[in-house]
Coordinates of C-alpha atoms and ligand atoms in Angstrom, one line a residue:
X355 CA 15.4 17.7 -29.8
X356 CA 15.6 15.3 -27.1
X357 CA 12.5 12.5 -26.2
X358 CA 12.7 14.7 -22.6
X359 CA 11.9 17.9 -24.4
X360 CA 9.1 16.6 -27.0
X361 CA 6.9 15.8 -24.1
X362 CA 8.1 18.4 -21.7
X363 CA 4.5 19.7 -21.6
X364 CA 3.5 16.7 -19.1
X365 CA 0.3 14.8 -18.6
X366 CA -3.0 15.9 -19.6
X367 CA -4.5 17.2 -16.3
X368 CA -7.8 17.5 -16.5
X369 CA -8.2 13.8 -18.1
X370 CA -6.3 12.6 -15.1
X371 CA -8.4 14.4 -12.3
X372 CA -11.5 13.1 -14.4
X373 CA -9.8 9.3 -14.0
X374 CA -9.5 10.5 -10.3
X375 CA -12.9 11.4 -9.6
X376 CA -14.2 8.2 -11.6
X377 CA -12.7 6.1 -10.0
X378 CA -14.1 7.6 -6.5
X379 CA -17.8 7.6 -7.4
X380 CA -17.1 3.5 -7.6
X381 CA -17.5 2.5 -3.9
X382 CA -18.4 5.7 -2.6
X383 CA -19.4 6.3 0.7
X384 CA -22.2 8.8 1.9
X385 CA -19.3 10.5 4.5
X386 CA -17.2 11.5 1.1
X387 CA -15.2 8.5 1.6
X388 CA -14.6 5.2 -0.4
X389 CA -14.8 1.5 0.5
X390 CA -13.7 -0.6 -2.4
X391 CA -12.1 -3.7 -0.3
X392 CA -10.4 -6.3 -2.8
X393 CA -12.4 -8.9 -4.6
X394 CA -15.9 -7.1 -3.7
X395 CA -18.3 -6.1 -6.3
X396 CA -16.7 -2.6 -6.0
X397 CA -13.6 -3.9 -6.5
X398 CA -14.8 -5.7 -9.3
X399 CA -16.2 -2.6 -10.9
X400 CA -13.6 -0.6 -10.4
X401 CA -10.7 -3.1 -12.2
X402 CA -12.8 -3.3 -15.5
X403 CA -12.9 0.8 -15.7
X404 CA -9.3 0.6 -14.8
X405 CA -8.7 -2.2 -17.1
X406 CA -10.9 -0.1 -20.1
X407 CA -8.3 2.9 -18.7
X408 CA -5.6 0.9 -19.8
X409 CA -6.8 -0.4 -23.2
X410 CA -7.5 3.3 -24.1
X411 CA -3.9 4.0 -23.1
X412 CA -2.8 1.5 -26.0
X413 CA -1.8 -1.0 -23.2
X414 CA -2.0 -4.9 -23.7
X415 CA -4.4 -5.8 -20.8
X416 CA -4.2 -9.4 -18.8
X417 CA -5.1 -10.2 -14.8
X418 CA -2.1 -12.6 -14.0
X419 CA -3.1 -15.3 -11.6
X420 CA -2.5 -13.2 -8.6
X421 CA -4.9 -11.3 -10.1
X422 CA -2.8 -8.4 -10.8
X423 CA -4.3 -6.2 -13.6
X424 CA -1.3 -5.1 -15.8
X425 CA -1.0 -3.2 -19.0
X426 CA 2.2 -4.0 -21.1
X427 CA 3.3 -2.3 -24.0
X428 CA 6.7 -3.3 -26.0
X429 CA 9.2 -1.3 -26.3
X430 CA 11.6 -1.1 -29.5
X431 CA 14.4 -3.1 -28.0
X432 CA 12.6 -6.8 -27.7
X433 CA 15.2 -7.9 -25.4
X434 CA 15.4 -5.1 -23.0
X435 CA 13.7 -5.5 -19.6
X436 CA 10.5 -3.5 -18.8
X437 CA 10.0 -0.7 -16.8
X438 CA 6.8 -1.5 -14.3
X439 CA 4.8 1.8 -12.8
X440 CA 2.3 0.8 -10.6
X441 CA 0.0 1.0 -7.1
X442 CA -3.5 -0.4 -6.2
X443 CA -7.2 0.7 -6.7
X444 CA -8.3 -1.5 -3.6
X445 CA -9.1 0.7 -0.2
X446 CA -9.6 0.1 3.6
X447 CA -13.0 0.6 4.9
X448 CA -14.1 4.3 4.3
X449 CA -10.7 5.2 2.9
X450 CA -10.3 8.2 0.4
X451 CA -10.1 8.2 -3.0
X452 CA -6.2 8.7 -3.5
X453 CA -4.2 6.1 -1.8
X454 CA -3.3 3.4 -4.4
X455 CA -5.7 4.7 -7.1
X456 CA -3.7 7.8 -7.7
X457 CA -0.6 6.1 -8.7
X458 CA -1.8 3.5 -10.8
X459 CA -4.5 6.2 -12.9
X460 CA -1.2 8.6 -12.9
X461 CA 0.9 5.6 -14.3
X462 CA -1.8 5.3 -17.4
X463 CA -1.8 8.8 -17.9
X464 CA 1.7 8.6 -18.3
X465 CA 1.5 5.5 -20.7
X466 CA -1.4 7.3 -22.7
X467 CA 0.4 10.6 -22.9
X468 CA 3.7 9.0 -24.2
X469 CA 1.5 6.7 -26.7
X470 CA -0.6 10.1 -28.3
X471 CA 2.5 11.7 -28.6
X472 CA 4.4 8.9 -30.2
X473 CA 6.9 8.2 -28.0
X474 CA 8.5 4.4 -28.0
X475 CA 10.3 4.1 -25.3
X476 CA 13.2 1.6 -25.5
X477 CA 12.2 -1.0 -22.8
X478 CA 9.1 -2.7 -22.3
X479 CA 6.3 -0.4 -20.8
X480 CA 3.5 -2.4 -17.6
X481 CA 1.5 -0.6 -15.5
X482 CA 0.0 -2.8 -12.5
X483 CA -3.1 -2.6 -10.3
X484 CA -1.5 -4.9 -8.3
X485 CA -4.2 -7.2 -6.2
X486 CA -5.2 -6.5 -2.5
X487 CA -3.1 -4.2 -1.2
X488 CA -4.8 -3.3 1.7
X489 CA -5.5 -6.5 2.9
X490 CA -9.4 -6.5 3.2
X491 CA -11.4 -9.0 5.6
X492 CA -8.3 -10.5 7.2
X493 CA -6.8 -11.4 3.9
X494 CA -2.8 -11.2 4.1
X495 CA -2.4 -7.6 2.0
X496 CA -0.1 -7.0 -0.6
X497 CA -1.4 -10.4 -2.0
X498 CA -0.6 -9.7 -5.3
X499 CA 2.2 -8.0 -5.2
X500 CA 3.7 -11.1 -3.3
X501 CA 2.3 -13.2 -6.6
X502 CA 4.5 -11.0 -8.8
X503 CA 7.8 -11.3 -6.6
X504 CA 7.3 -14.9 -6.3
X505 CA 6.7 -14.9 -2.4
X506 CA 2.8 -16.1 -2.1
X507 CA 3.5 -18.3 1.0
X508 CA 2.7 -21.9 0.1
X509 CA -0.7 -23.0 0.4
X510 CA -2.1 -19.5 0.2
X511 CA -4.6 -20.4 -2.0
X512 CA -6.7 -22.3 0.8
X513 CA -6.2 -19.5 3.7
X514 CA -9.3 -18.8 4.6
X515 CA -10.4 -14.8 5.1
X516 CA -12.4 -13.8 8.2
X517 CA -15.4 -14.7 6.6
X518 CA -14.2 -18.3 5.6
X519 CA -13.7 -17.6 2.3
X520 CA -10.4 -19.3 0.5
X521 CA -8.0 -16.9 -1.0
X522 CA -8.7 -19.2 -4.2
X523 CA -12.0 -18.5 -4.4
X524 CA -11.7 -14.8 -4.0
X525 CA -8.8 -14.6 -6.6
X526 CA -11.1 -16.3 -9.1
X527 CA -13.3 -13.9 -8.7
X528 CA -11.0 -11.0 -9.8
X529 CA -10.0 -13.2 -13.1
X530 CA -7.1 -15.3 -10.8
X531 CA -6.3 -18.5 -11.2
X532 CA -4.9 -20.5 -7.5
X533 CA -3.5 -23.0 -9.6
X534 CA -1.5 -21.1 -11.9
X535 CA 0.0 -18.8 -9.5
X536 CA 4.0 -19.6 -9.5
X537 CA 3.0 -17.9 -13.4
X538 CA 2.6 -14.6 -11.7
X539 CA 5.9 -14.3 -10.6
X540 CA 8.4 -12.4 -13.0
X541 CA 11.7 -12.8 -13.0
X542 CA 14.6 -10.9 -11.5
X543 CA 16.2 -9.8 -15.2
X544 CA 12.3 -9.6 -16.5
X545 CA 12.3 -5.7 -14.3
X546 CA 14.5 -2.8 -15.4
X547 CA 13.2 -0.9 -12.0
X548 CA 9.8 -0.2 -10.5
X549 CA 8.2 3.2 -10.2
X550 CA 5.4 4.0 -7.5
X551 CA 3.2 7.5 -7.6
X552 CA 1.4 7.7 -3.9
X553 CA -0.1 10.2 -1.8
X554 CA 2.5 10.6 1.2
X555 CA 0.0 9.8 3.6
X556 CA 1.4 11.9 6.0
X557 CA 2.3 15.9 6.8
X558 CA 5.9 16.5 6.4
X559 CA 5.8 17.2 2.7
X560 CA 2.7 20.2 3.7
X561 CA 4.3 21.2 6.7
X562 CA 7.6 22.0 4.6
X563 CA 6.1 23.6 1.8
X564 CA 7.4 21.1 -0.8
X565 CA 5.7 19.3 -3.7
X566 CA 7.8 16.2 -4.3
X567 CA 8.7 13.6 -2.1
X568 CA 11.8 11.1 -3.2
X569 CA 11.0 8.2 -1.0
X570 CA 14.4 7.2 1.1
X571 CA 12.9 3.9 2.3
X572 CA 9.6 1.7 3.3
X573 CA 8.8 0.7 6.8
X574 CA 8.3 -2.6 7.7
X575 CA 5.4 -3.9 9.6
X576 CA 4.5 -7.1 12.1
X577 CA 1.2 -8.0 12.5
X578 CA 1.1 -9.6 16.1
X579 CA -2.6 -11.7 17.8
X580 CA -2.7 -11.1 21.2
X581 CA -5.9 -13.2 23.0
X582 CA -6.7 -12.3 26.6
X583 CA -8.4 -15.5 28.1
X584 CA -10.0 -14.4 32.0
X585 CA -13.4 -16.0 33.2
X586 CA -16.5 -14.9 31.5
X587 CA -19.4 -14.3 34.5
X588 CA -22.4 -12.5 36.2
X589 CA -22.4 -9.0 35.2
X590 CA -24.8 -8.7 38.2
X591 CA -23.3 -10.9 40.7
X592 CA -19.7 -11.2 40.5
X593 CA -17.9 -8.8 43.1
X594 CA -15.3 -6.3 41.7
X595 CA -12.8 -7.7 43.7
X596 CA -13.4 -11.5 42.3
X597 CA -13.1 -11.3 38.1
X598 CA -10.6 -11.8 35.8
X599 CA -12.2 -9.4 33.2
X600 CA -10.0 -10.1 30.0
X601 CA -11.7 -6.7 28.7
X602 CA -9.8 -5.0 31.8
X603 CA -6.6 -7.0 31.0
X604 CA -7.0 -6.2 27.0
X605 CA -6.9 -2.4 27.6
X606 CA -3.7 -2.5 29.8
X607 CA -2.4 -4.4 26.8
X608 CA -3.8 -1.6 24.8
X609 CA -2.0 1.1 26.7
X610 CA 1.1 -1.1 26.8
X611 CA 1.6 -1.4 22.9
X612 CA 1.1 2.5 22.8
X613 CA 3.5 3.0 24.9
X614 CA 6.0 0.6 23.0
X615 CA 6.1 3.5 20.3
X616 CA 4.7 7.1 22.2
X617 CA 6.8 6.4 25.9
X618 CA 9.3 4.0 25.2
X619 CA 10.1 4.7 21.4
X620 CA 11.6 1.0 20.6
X621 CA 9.5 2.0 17.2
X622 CA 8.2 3.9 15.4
X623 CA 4.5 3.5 15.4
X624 CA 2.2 0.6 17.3
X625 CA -1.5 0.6 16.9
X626 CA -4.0 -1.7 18.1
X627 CA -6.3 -1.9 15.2
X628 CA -8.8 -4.6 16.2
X629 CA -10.7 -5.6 19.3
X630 CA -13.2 -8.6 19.5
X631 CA -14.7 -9.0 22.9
X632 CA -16.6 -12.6 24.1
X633 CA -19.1 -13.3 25.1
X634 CA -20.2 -10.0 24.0
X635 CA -23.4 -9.4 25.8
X636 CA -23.6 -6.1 28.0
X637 CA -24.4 -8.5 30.9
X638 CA -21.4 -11.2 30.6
X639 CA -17.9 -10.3 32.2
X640 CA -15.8 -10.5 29.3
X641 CA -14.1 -14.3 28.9
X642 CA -11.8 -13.8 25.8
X643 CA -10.5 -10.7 23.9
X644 CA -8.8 -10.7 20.8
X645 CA -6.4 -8.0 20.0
X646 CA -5.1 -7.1 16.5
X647 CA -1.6 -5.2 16.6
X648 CA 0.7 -3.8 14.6
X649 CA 4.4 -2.4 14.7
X650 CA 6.3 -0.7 12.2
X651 CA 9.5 0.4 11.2
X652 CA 12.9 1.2 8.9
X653 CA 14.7 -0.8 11.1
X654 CA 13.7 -5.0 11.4
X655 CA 15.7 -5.0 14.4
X656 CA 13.9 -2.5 16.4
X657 CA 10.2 -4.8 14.9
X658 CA 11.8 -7.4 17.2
X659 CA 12.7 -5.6 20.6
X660 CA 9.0 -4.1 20.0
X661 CA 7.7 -7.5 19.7
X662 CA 10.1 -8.4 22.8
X663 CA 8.9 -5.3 24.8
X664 CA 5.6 -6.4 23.7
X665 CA 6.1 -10.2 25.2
X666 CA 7.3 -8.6 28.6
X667 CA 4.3 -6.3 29.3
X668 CA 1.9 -9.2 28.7
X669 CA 3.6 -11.3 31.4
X670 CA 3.3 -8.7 33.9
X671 CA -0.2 -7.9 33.0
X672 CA -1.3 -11.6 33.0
X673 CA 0.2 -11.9 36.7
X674 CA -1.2 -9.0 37.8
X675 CA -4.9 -9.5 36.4
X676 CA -4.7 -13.5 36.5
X677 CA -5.6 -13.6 33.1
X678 CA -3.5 -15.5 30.3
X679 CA -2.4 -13.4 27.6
X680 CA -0.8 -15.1 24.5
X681 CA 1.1 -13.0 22.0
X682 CA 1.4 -14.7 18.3
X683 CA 3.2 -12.4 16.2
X684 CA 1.9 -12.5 12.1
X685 CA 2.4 -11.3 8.8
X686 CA 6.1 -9.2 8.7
X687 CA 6.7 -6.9 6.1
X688 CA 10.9 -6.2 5.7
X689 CA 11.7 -2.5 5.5
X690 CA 12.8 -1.9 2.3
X691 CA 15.3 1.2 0.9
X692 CA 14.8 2.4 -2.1
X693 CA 17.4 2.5 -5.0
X694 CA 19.8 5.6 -4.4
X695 CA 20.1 5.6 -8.6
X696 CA 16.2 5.7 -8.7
X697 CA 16.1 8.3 -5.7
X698 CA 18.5 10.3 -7.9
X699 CA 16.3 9.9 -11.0
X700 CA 12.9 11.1 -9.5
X701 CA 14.7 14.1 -8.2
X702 CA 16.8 15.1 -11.5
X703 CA 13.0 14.8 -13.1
X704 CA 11.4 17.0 -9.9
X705 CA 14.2 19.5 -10.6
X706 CA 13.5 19.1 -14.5
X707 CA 10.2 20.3 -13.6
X708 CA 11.0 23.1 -11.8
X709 CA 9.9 21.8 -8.3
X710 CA 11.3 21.2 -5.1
X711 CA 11.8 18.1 -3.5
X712 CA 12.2 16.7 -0.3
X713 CA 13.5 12.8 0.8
X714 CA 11.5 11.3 3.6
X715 CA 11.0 7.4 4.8
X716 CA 7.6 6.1 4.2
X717 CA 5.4 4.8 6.9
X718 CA 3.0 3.3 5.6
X719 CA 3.3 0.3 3.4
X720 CA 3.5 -0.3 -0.4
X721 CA 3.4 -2.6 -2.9
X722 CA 6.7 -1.3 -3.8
X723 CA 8.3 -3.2 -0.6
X724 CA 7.3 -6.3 -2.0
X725 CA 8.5 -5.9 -5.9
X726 CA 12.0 -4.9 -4.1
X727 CA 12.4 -8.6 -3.9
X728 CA 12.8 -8.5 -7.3
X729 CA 13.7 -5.4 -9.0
X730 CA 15.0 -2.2 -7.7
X731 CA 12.5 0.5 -6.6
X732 CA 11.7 3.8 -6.7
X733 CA 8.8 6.2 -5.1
X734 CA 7.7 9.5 -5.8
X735 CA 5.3 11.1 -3.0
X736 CA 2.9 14.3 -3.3
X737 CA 1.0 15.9 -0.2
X738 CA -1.4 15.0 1.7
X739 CA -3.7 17.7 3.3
X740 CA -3.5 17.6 7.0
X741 CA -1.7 14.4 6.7
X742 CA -4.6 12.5 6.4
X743 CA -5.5 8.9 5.2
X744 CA -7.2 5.5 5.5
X745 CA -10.1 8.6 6.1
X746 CA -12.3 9.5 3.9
X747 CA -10.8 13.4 4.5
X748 CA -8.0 12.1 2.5
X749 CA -6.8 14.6 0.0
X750 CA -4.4 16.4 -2.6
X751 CA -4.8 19.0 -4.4
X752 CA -5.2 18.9 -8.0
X753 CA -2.0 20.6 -9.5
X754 CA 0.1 18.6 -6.8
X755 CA -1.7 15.4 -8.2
X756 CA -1.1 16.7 -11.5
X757 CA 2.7 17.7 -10.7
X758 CA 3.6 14.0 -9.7
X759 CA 2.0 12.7 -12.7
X760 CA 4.7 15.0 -15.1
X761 CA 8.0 13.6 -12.5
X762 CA 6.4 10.3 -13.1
X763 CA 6.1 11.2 -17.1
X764 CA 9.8 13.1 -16.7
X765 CA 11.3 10.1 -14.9
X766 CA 9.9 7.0 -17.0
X767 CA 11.6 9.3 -19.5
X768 CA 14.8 10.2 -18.3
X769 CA 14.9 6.3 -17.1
X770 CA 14.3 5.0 -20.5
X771 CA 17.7 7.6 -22.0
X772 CA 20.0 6.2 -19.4
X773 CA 19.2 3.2 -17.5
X774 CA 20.3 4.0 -14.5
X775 CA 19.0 0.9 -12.5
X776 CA 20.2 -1.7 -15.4
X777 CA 22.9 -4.0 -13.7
Ligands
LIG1747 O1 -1.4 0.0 5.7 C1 -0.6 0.4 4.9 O2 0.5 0.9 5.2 C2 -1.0 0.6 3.5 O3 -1.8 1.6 3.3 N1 -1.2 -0.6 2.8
LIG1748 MN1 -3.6 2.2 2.3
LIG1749 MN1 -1.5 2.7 -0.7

C-alpha cells in the first residue's frame, strides 16, 4: 500500500472548521467580520492559539526574527530540503475570517493528520504564519515573508508606521528581533517548494462550478503617493471661480486612475484606496490631499505604462485646476508564475480526489510571491461566495474548505514520493 492511499481518507473536517471558527472569534467584529491587523493585541492573541495549533500538531515551534511563526518537523532524510506550507492569520480592517487564516490552519491540519497517522514524510516538514501580510497601519505588507526570502529592504527596522511606530519595535512585540533579522532568511537549497491554501478571493471558481483552483501566477502590485497641493481658504468667501480646491483636483485624479484599468485597460485593476484631506474642517477649502493608489498586474511592464498613464493625467489635471500634483510611486510587488511541476502536482492531487479543477491568475497578492525569490511555488485556491473579500461577507463553504485541505494533504504527499520541484 502506498503512503497516498494510507491517508487517502483526508483531513479531519470538523477539527479544521473548529480551528476556522476559533480563530474568527479572535478579533471579531460586531458586523460578522474580523480586524486582527499585525502586531495588535489581536494579533498577538491569535499567534499563541496558532502557535498552541502547531505544538499539538507535533510541530517544533519558533517566531524567526521577522517574526514569522513556523512549525518544523524533520523528516527521515536529514539532508533533504523542507517542504514549507504556509499563509497569514493577520487581516485588513473588518476583513473575514478566511483570507490567510485558512491556509495556514489547513497547513496544520495537514501536518497533524500525517503525524496521528504516522506518516514521515522524507523531507523536512514547516508550516509558517508568515508576519504581516496585509500590511496594517502603513506598514510595508508581506513584511515577513520578505524576512524569509532575504529581501527586508535595509534599514527596515527603523521605518516608521503611520502611527510613528518603528517596524523594530512592532516586530518585538510579536517575539522579532530587528537585530537578528538577515537570520530569517533561508536559503535557496534550504526549500524543496512552497505550498499556499487560499480562498480565491474572487468569483471565477463559483461562477464555473469548480472546487479547485491551480494558481497559473500572482499579480504584481505598485503602491503609488499622489499629493494634490492647491490653496486652502474661506469656505464662505472665496468665489467658485477663484480656488484651487485640491479636493476638486484629487477626485479628477480619482476618476483618472479608474479609468487607467475600467476605460483604458493598461491594467488590470487600479484603486484608490486612501484619501486624506487638509485642513479638514467643513469650513476650509481643501489645501492638500493625499492619495493612496494602487496598480496591479501579471505583467510588470504594463505596472509601468499604468504608472506612465498615471504621470500624464496628473499633468493635465494640475494645468487645468492650477493645482500641483506630485506622483511618487511605492512599494512594487513583481508578478510572479507559479511552478508548472507544482501546477501539475496540485492538479494530479485535485484529480486524486475526485474533483475538478480549474487554472486561473491570482489578483490579489500572497506571501507566496515573495518566497518565489527563493523557492519554487505552488497555490491551491477554493471559492469564494460571491467573490467576496477584505469584507467581513467573506466566505467558503465548509466541504470546499475541507476539499482544499485533502489536495493540500494529497499533494504534500504526492510531493514528498516524487520530488517534482527538486533541482
Ligand atoms: O492585498 C492583497 O492582495 C492581499 O490580500 N494581501
Ligand atoms: Mn488579504
Ligand atoms: Mn491573504
Amino acid at each position: 500500500m502506498t503512503v497516498t492511499e494510507r491517508v487517502r481518507p483526508g483531513v479531519d473536517a470538523g477539527r479544521l472548521m473548529e480551528h476556522i471558527t476559533a480563530l474568527a472569534a479572535i478579533g471579531a467584529t460586531p458586523d460578522g467580520g474580523v480586524t486582527r491587523l499585525a502586531f495588535s493585541p489581536e494579533d498577538v492573541e491569535g499567534r499563541a492559539y496558532v502557535a498552541r495549533l502547531m505544538a499539538e500538531a507535533g510541530l517544533a515551534v519558533r517566531v524567526d526574527p521577522a517574526g514569522n511563526l513556523i512549525g518544523t518537523r524533520p523528516g527521515i532524510d536529514p539532508g533533504a530540503a523542507t517542504l514549507v506550507l504556509g499563509s497569514h492569520i493577520d487581516t485588513v480592517v473588518n476583513g473575514g475570517a478566511y483570507d490567510g487564516a485558512y491556509g495556514v490552519l489547513a497547513a496544520i491540519e495537514v501536518a497533524r493528520t500525517l503525524a496521528e497517522r504516522g506518516v514521515r514524510l522524507a523531507c523536512g516538514l514547516a508550516v509558517v504564519a508568515f508576519c504581516d501580510e496585509e500590511g496594517g497601519h502603513g506598514t510595508m505588507g508581506m513584511l515577513g515573508a520578505h524576512g524569509f526570502a532575504g529581501a527586508l529592504p535595509p534599514g527596515i527596522a527603523k521605518v516608521l508606521d503611520e502611527r510613528g511606530v518603528p517596524v523594530g519595535d512592532l516586530l518585538a512585540a510579536v517575539g522579532g528581533d530587528a537585530e537578528r533579522l538577515p537570520e530569517a532568511a533561508w536559503a535557496p537549497g534550504d526549500i524543496a517548494a512552497y505550498l499556499e491554501l487560499h480562498v480565491e478571493q474572487g468569483d471565477v471558481l463559483e461562477r464555473r462550478g469548480v472546487p479547485i483552483g491551480v494558481v497559473e501566477s500572482i499579480a504584481g502590485r505598485v503602491n503609488v503617493s499622489v499629493t494634490v497641493e492647491g490653496v486652502a481658504g474661506h469656505a464662505g468667501t472665496t468665489s467658485m471661480d477663484h480656488r484651487s480646491d485640491a479636493l476638486v483636483a484629487a477626485a479628477r485624479v480619482v476618476l483618472a486612475v479608474r479609468a487607467i484599468a475600467a476605460e483604458e485597460g493598461v491594467v488590470l485593476r487600479a484603486t484608490t484606496g486612501t484619501c486624506s484631506v487638509g485642513p479638514g474642517m467643513w469650513n476650509v477649502i481643501p489645501g492638500r490631499v493625499r492619495l493612496g493608489v494602487e496598480f496591479r498586474d501579471v505583467s510588470a511592464d504594463r505596472l509601468d505604462a499604468a504608472l506612465a498613464r498615471l504621470a500624464g493625467a496628473a499633468g493635465e489635471i494640475a494645468a487645468a485646476d492650477g493645482v500641483t500634483v506630485t506622483v511618487e510611486p511605492g512599494a512594487r510587488t513583481t508578478p510572479v508564475a507559479c511552478d508548472p511541476r507544482l501546477r501539475d502536482l496540485v492538479a494530479g492531487a485535485a484529480r486524486e480526489r475526485g474533483l475538478d479543477c480549474h487554472h486561473l491568475p491570482s489578483g490579489a497578492g500572497h506571501d507566496a510571491q515573495i518566497v518565489a525569490r527563493v523557492a519554487p511555488i505552488g497555490m491551491i485556491f477554493v471559492p469564494s461566495e460571491g467573490g467576496i473579500s477584505h469584507a467581513p461577507g467573506e466566505h467558503t463553504a465548509p466541504h470546499h474548505l475541507v476539499w482544499g485541505a485533502d489536495v493540500l494533504l494529497s499533494a504534500v504527499l504526492r510531493f514528498d514520493e516524487a520530488p517534482v520541484a527538486r533541482g
